[in-house]
Structure formats: structure tokens, C-alpha cells
Short mmCIF file of C-alpha atoms in Angstrom, two decimals:
data_model
loop_
_atom_site.label_atom_id
_atom_site.label_comp_id
_atom_site.label_asym_id
_atom_site.label_seq_id
_atom_site.Cartn_x
_atom_site.Cartn_y
_atom_site.Cartn_z
CA MET A 1 29.58 184.69 130.63
CA SER A 2 30.65 183.90 127.07
CA ARG A 3 34.02 182.64 128.33
CA HIS A 4 32.29 180.21 130.68
CA ARG A 5 30.16 178.89 127.80
CA ALA A 6 33.19 178.46 125.59
CA LEU A 7 35.02 176.60 128.37
CA LEU A 8 31.98 174.37 128.96
CA CYS A 9 31.74 173.53 125.24
CA ALA A 10 35.44 172.70 125.11
CA VAL A 11 35.20 170.37 128.13
CA SER A 12 32.10 168.67 126.68
CA GLY A 13 33.82 168.15 123.33
CA LEU A 14 36.88 166.67 125.07
CA ALA A 15 34.68 164.24 127.00
CA LEU A 16 32.89 163.15 123.81
CA ALA A 17 36.18 162.67 122.00
CA LEU A 18 37.76 160.60 124.74
CA ALA A 19 34.60 158.51 125.04
CA GLY A 20 35.25 157.08 121.59
CA CYS A 21 38.81 155.99 122.46
CA VAL A 22 38.95 152.42 123.77
CA SER A 23 42.28 150.64 123.93
CA PRO A 24 42.08 147.28 122.10
CA SER A 25 43.31 144.24 123.98
CA THR A 26 45.73 141.96 122.12
CA PRO A 27 47.61 138.74 122.97
CA PRO A 28 50.90 139.41 124.81
CA ASN A 29 52.86 136.94 122.66
CA ALA A 30 52.52 134.27 119.97
CA VAL A 31 51.74 131.36 122.33
CA ALA A 32 49.29 132.82 124.87
CA PRO A 33 45.63 132.59 123.87
CA TRP A 34 43.70 135.84 123.65
CA LYS A 35 41.03 136.49 126.26
CA PRO A 36 38.10 138.55 124.94
CA PRO A 37 36.93 141.51 127.02
CA GLU A 38 34.03 141.03 129.38
CA ALA A 39 32.08 143.68 127.49
CA SER A 40 31.98 141.50 124.37
CA MET A 41 31.38 138.10 125.93
CA LYS A 42 31.73 136.14 129.15
CA PRO A 43 35.29 135.20 130.12
CA ASP A 44 36.46 131.80 128.95
CA GLU A 45 38.75 129.95 131.36
CA VAL A 46 39.23 126.81 129.25
CA TRP A 47 42.62 127.68 127.78
CA THR A 48 45.67 128.40 129.94
CA SER A 49 49.14 129.56 129.02
CA LEU A 50 51.69 126.80 128.42
CA ARG A 51 55.18 127.08 129.83
CA ALA A 52 58.00 127.72 127.39
CA GLN A 53 60.33 124.73 127.17
CA THR A 54 63.51 123.96 125.28
CA ASN A 55 62.95 122.12 122.03
CA ASP A 56 65.05 119.08 122.93
CA LEU A 57 64.11 116.46 120.33
CA SER A 58 66.68 113.93 121.54
CA LYS A 59 64.35 112.71 124.29
CA SER A 60 60.89 111.19 124.15
CA LEU A 61 58.29 113.95 124.27
CA SER A 62 54.94 113.80 126.03
CA LEU A 63 51.74 115.11 124.48
CA ALA A 64 51.92 118.31 126.57
CA GLU A 65 55.50 118.96 125.46
CA ILE A 66 54.57 118.34 121.83
CA ALA A 67 51.63 120.75 122.08
CA ASP A 68 53.85 123.38 123.69
CA ILE A 69 56.51 123.11 120.97
CA ALA A 70 53.86 123.17 118.24
CA LEU A 71 52.34 126.40 119.58
CA GLN A 72 55.72 128.11 119.73
CA ASN A 73 57.13 126.78 116.47
CA HIS A 74 54.18 126.45 114.07
CA PRO A 75 53.94 129.31 111.54
CA ALA A 76 50.13 129.38 111.74
CA THR A 77 50.12 130.70 115.31
CA ARG A 78 52.82 133.27 114.55
CA LYS A 79 50.96 134.54 111.49
CA ALA A 80 47.64 134.80 113.34
CA TRP A 81 49.33 136.59 116.23
CA ARG A 82 51.05 139.10 113.94
CA ASP A 83 47.77 139.72 112.10
CA ALA A 84 46.11 140.52 115.43
CA ARG A 85 48.96 142.84 116.40
CA ALA A 86 48.79 144.63 113.06
CA SER A 87 45.03 145.10 113.44
CA ALA A 88 45.58 146.52 116.94
CA ALA A 89 48.06 149.02 115.51
CA VAL A 90 45.49 150.08 112.92
CA ALA A 91 42.91 150.56 115.69
CA GLU A 92 45.32 152.77 117.62
CA GLN A 93 46.01 154.75 114.45
CA VAL A 94 42.30 155.34 113.95
CA GLN A 95 41.91 156.42 117.58
CA GLY A 96 44.62 158.99 116.98
CA ARG A 97 42.10 161.08 115.05
CA PHE A 98 40.59 162.11 118.39
CA LEU A 99 43.91 163.28 119.81
CA PRO A 100 45.36 166.79 119.32
CA THR A 101 48.07 167.41 116.74
CA VAL A 102 50.80 170.00 117.26
CA SER A 103 52.91 171.36 114.42
CA VAL A 104 56.01 173.43 115.19
CA THR A 105 57.87 175.26 112.43
CA ALA A 106 60.90 177.50 112.34
CA GLY A 107 62.39 179.38 109.44
CA GLY A 108 65.00 181.96 108.60
CA ASP A 109 66.03 184.02 105.60
CA ARG A 110 69.02 186.24 104.92
CA GLN A 111 69.19 188.52 101.89
CA LYS A 112 72.13 190.66 100.81
CA THR A 113 71.80 193.36 98.16
CA ALA A 114 75.00 194.64 96.52
CA ALA A 115 74.83 198.06 94.91
CA ASP A 116 77.44 199.90 92.82
CA THR A 117 80.72 201.11 94.24
CA ASN A 118 79.33 204.52 95.16
CA SER A 119 76.54 203.11 97.35
CA PHE A 120 76.39 200.80 100.33
CA ASP A 121 75.45 197.09 100.63
CA ARG A 122 72.21 196.08 102.35
CA ASP A 123 71.76 192.94 104.49
CA VAL A 124 68.27 191.78 105.54
CA THR A 125 67.75 188.85 107.92
CA THR A 126 64.29 187.52 108.78
CA TYR A 127 63.39 184.60 111.05
CA GLY A 128 60.59 183.40 113.23
CA PRO A 129 58.95 180.29 114.76
CA GLY A 130 55.44 178.96 114.12
CA LEU A 131 53.05 176.86 116.21
CA GLN A 132 49.79 175.23 115.09
CA VAL A 133 47.48 173.11 117.28
CA ASN A 134 44.54 171.13 115.86
CA TYR A 135 42.04 169.43 118.17
CA LEU A 136 38.64 167.90 117.60
CA ILE A 137 36.03 169.58 119.80
CA LEU A 138 32.75 168.31 118.35
CA ASN A 139 32.24 165.11 116.35
CA PHE A 140 29.07 165.59 114.34
CA GLY A 141 27.61 162.54 112.60
CA GLY A 142 29.69 160.00 114.56
CA GLY A 143 31.86 159.10 111.58
CA ARG A 144 35.10 158.94 113.52
CA LYS A 145 33.54 157.02 116.39
CA ALA A 146 32.15 154.49 113.91
CA ALA A 147 35.61 154.12 112.35
CA VAL A 148 37.08 153.39 115.77
CA GLU A 149 34.35 150.84 116.50
CA GLN A 150 34.97 149.15 113.16
CA ALA A 151 38.70 148.94 113.88
CA LEU A 152 38.04 147.48 117.34
CA GLN A 153 35.65 144.85 115.96
CA THR A 154 38.33 143.91 113.42
CA VAL A 155 40.77 143.41 116.29
CA TYR A 156 38.25 141.19 118.08
CA ALA A 157 37.65 139.14 114.93
CA LEU A 158 41.36 138.58 114.29
CA ASN A 159 41.91 137.70 117.95
CA PHE A 160 39.20 135.04 117.70
CA SER A 161 40.95 133.82 114.53
CA PHE A 162 44.14 133.64 116.58
CA ASN A 163 42.35 131.46 119.14
CA ARG A 164 41.09 129.26 116.30
CA ALA A 165 44.65 128.91 114.99
CA ILE A 166 45.78 127.75 118.44
CA GLN A 167 42.99 125.17 118.55
CA ASP A 168 43.80 123.93 115.04
CA VAL A 169 47.49 123.53 115.89
CA LEU A 170 46.66 121.70 119.14
CA LEU A 171 44.23 119.37 117.36
CA ALA A 172 46.74 118.61 114.58
CA ALA A 173 49.52 117.92 117.10
CA GLU A 174 47.28 115.69 119.21
CA THR A 175 46.02 113.76 116.18
CA ALA A 176 49.55 113.25 114.86
CA TYR A 177 50.79 112.19 118.31
CA TYR A 178 48.20 109.45 118.70
CA GLY A 179 48.72 108.50 115.06
CA LEU A 180 52.41 107.88 115.74
CA VAL A 181 51.67 106.00 118.97
CA SER A 182 49.18 103.81 117.09
CA ALA A 183 51.64 103.21 114.25
CA GLN A 184 54.37 102.23 116.71
CA ALA A 185 51.98 99.82 118.42
CA GLY A 186 51.15 98.33 115.02
CA ALA A 187 54.85 97.92 114.27
CA GLU A 188 55.38 96.15 117.60
CA ALA A 189 52.48 93.81 116.85
CA ALA A 190 53.88 93.14 113.36
CA LEU A 191 57.29 92.35 114.86
CA ALA A 192 55.67 89.90 117.29
CA SER A 193 53.89 88.25 114.34
CA VAL A 194 57.21 87.90 112.53
CA LYS A 195 58.77 86.25 115.59
CA ASP A 196 55.84 83.85 115.89
CA ALA A 197 55.97 83.03 112.18
CA LYS A 198 59.73 82.45 112.41
CA ALA A 199 59.24 80.11 115.35
CA ALA A 200 56.53 78.23 113.43
CA LEU A 201 58.82 77.97 110.38
CA ASP A 202 61.68 76.62 112.52
CA ALA A 203 59.32 74.11 114.15
CA ALA A 204 58.05 72.95 110.74
CA GLY A 205 61.64 72.46 109.55
CA GLU A 206 62.53 70.42 112.65
CA SER A 207 59.41 68.29 112.21
CA LEU A 208 60.32 67.66 108.58
CA ARG A 209 63.84 66.63 109.50
CA ALA A 210 62.52 64.37 112.26
CA GLY A 211 60.07 62.72 109.85
CA LEU A 212 57.03 64.05 111.70
CA GLY A 213 56.02 66.71 109.20
CA THR A 214 55.64 67.27 105.51
CA GLU A 215 57.18 69.64 103.04
CA LEU A 216 53.77 71.24 102.60
CA ASP A 217 53.84 72.27 106.27
CA VAL A 218 57.20 73.91 105.73
CA LEU A 219 55.98 75.79 102.65
CA GLN A 220 52.88 77.02 104.47
CA ALA A 221 55.01 78.18 107.42
CA GLN A 222 57.36 79.91 104.98
CA ALA A 223 54.41 81.71 103.37
CA SER A 224 53.15 82.83 106.76
CA TYR A 225 56.60 84.11 107.64
CA ASP A 226 56.86 86.03 104.35
CA ARG A 227 53.44 87.62 104.92
CA ALA A 228 54.45 88.63 108.44
CA SER A 229 57.70 90.13 107.15
CA TYR A 230 55.77 92.05 104.50
CA GLY A 231 53.37 93.32 107.16
CA LEU A 232 56.30 94.42 109.33
CA ALA A 233 57.80 96.41 106.45
CA GLY A 234 54.44 98.12 105.89
CA ALA A 235 54.05 98.87 109.60
CA GLU A 236 57.52 100.41 109.71
CA GLY A 237 56.57 102.56 106.74
CA PHE A 238 53.46 103.72 108.59
CA VAL A 239 55.67 104.69 111.54
CA LEU A 240 57.89 106.82 109.31
CA ALA A 241 54.84 108.50 107.73
CA ALA A 242 53.27 109.15 111.14
CA ARG A 243 56.54 110.57 112.50
CA GLY A 244 56.75 112.91 109.50
CA ALA A 245 53.14 114.02 110.05
CA LEU A 246 53.90 114.77 113.70
CA ALA A 247 57.01 116.77 112.77
CA GLN A 248 54.96 118.85 110.33
CA ALA A 249 52.24 119.40 112.95
CA MET A 250 54.96 120.73 115.26
CA GLY A 251 56.25 123.08 112.56
CA PHE A 252 59.37 121.06 111.68
CA PRO A 253 60.40 119.50 108.36
CA ALA A 254 58.98 116.03 107.79
CA ASP A 255 62.42 114.36 107.99
CA VAL A 256 63.00 115.48 111.61
CA ALA A 257 62.95 112.44 113.88
CA VAL A 258 60.55 113.07 116.78
CA GLN A 259 60.45 110.54 119.60
CA VAL A 260 57.26 110.31 121.66
CA ALA A 261 56.55 108.95 125.11
CA PRO A 262 53.57 106.62 125.49
CA PRO A 263 50.39 108.26 126.83
#
């Protein structure tokens, strides 16, 4: 009867120990968003995995391609992903306290005693293996279970931080993309203004030579042309700054030339 009670206690302790072990879910890689478990919150289907593409910067990139490259290349997503993976490893380490540990040892010893010439020598050899098994049967107080729960909640928190890092990178890439598109449109408008001002300056010069205009008209047209040229130089500078901001948002140095396709 006592053996049956001991077996029942052992089985109950094993069930309690395994009840505290829950495998933490982590992102599979540095570009796929983490999906929280249904036990913690409702599933969120907003984010989907983006296909891996070659970082070919010689062609004009669309917004989707820029976002994909930014997620793969930006250090913020890689750091957040590695933090989540490290936290998952810590959680698994804490869960290991519920698992059995086995220690196997083996040793040997040989001793030789030399006497005087009238006696005999003595050789003694001793050896033997050793086995030790430790296993948690009862967890009083719930300290280890609480440690596992704390580690799991840390994994969840860092996984949400990983999702936030993805959103921040996507927002930065999208903002920089439209900033470059807007700057390029401004440069095109400035170039059109320069062409119009140059045409007006040429027309004022022809009118002056034909006796139909005045020198004041030519000077005013020249001033308009100079202002348009100055505006074009500023617009081209804005394009360079916007292109550098987009390169940084994608995780590249600011001097990398990134070409974008219109939306």
C-alpha cells in the first residue's frame, strides 16, 4: 500500500512540475513580426511577412521594396529580434529547474607500495562509477513557477518591443520615401520655373533689341531668373538631404544613392 502511495505522489509531483513549463513563442527571424499567443491577447492579423528580395539599389525602388529592405537591413529590427531571442533562452533556462538532472562520475586509483629488498611490493587498484539523479517532486510556495512566469512575461514584453521596432522602421522608411518624392517634385517645379524665367529673360532681351522694351524689363527678368536659379539649387539640396534620410531609414550610410519609383 505504501508503494502505491509513493508512486501516486511521484506522478502528482511530475504533473505539477510539468504544468509550470510553457514553451515561449519567439519570432522565427529578424523580419517576421511576432504573433502573441491567443492566451495573452486576441490574434492580430494586420501585419504579414514580407518577401525577401535582393537589395538592388541600381533600379528605382517602390515603397514596398524600400520597406522590405529597411526591415532586413536596419539594425533596430535585428537588435530587437536578438533581445527577444535572448529572453526566450533565459525563459528556457528557468524552465530547466523543473527537469531532472543526471550526474555520472567515474574514478580510478592505483597505489604501489615498495618495501625493502627482503619483502614484497604491494599494488592496490581501486575504481568505480557513480550516478546521481535529482528531480523536483513537490514545489512548495510556487517560487519556481513564479520565476518561469516572470521569464515568460519578459519574453512577451520584448516581443511586443520587437513589433514596435518593426512599426518604427516602417514609419521612418515611409516618411523618408514620401519626403524624397516630395523633394523631387519640388526640384522639378523649380527647374520648370528656371526654364520659364530663362524664356522671359530671352524675350525681354529680344524686345530691348527690337526697341519694344526697356532695360528695366531686362533687369527685372534677370532678377527673376536669378531667383529661380537660386530656388533650383535649394531644391536640389533638399533632394540630396531627403535621399540621405531615406538611405539612413533603410539602414544604409547617408551617401548611398537610393532611387525611388513614384507612388
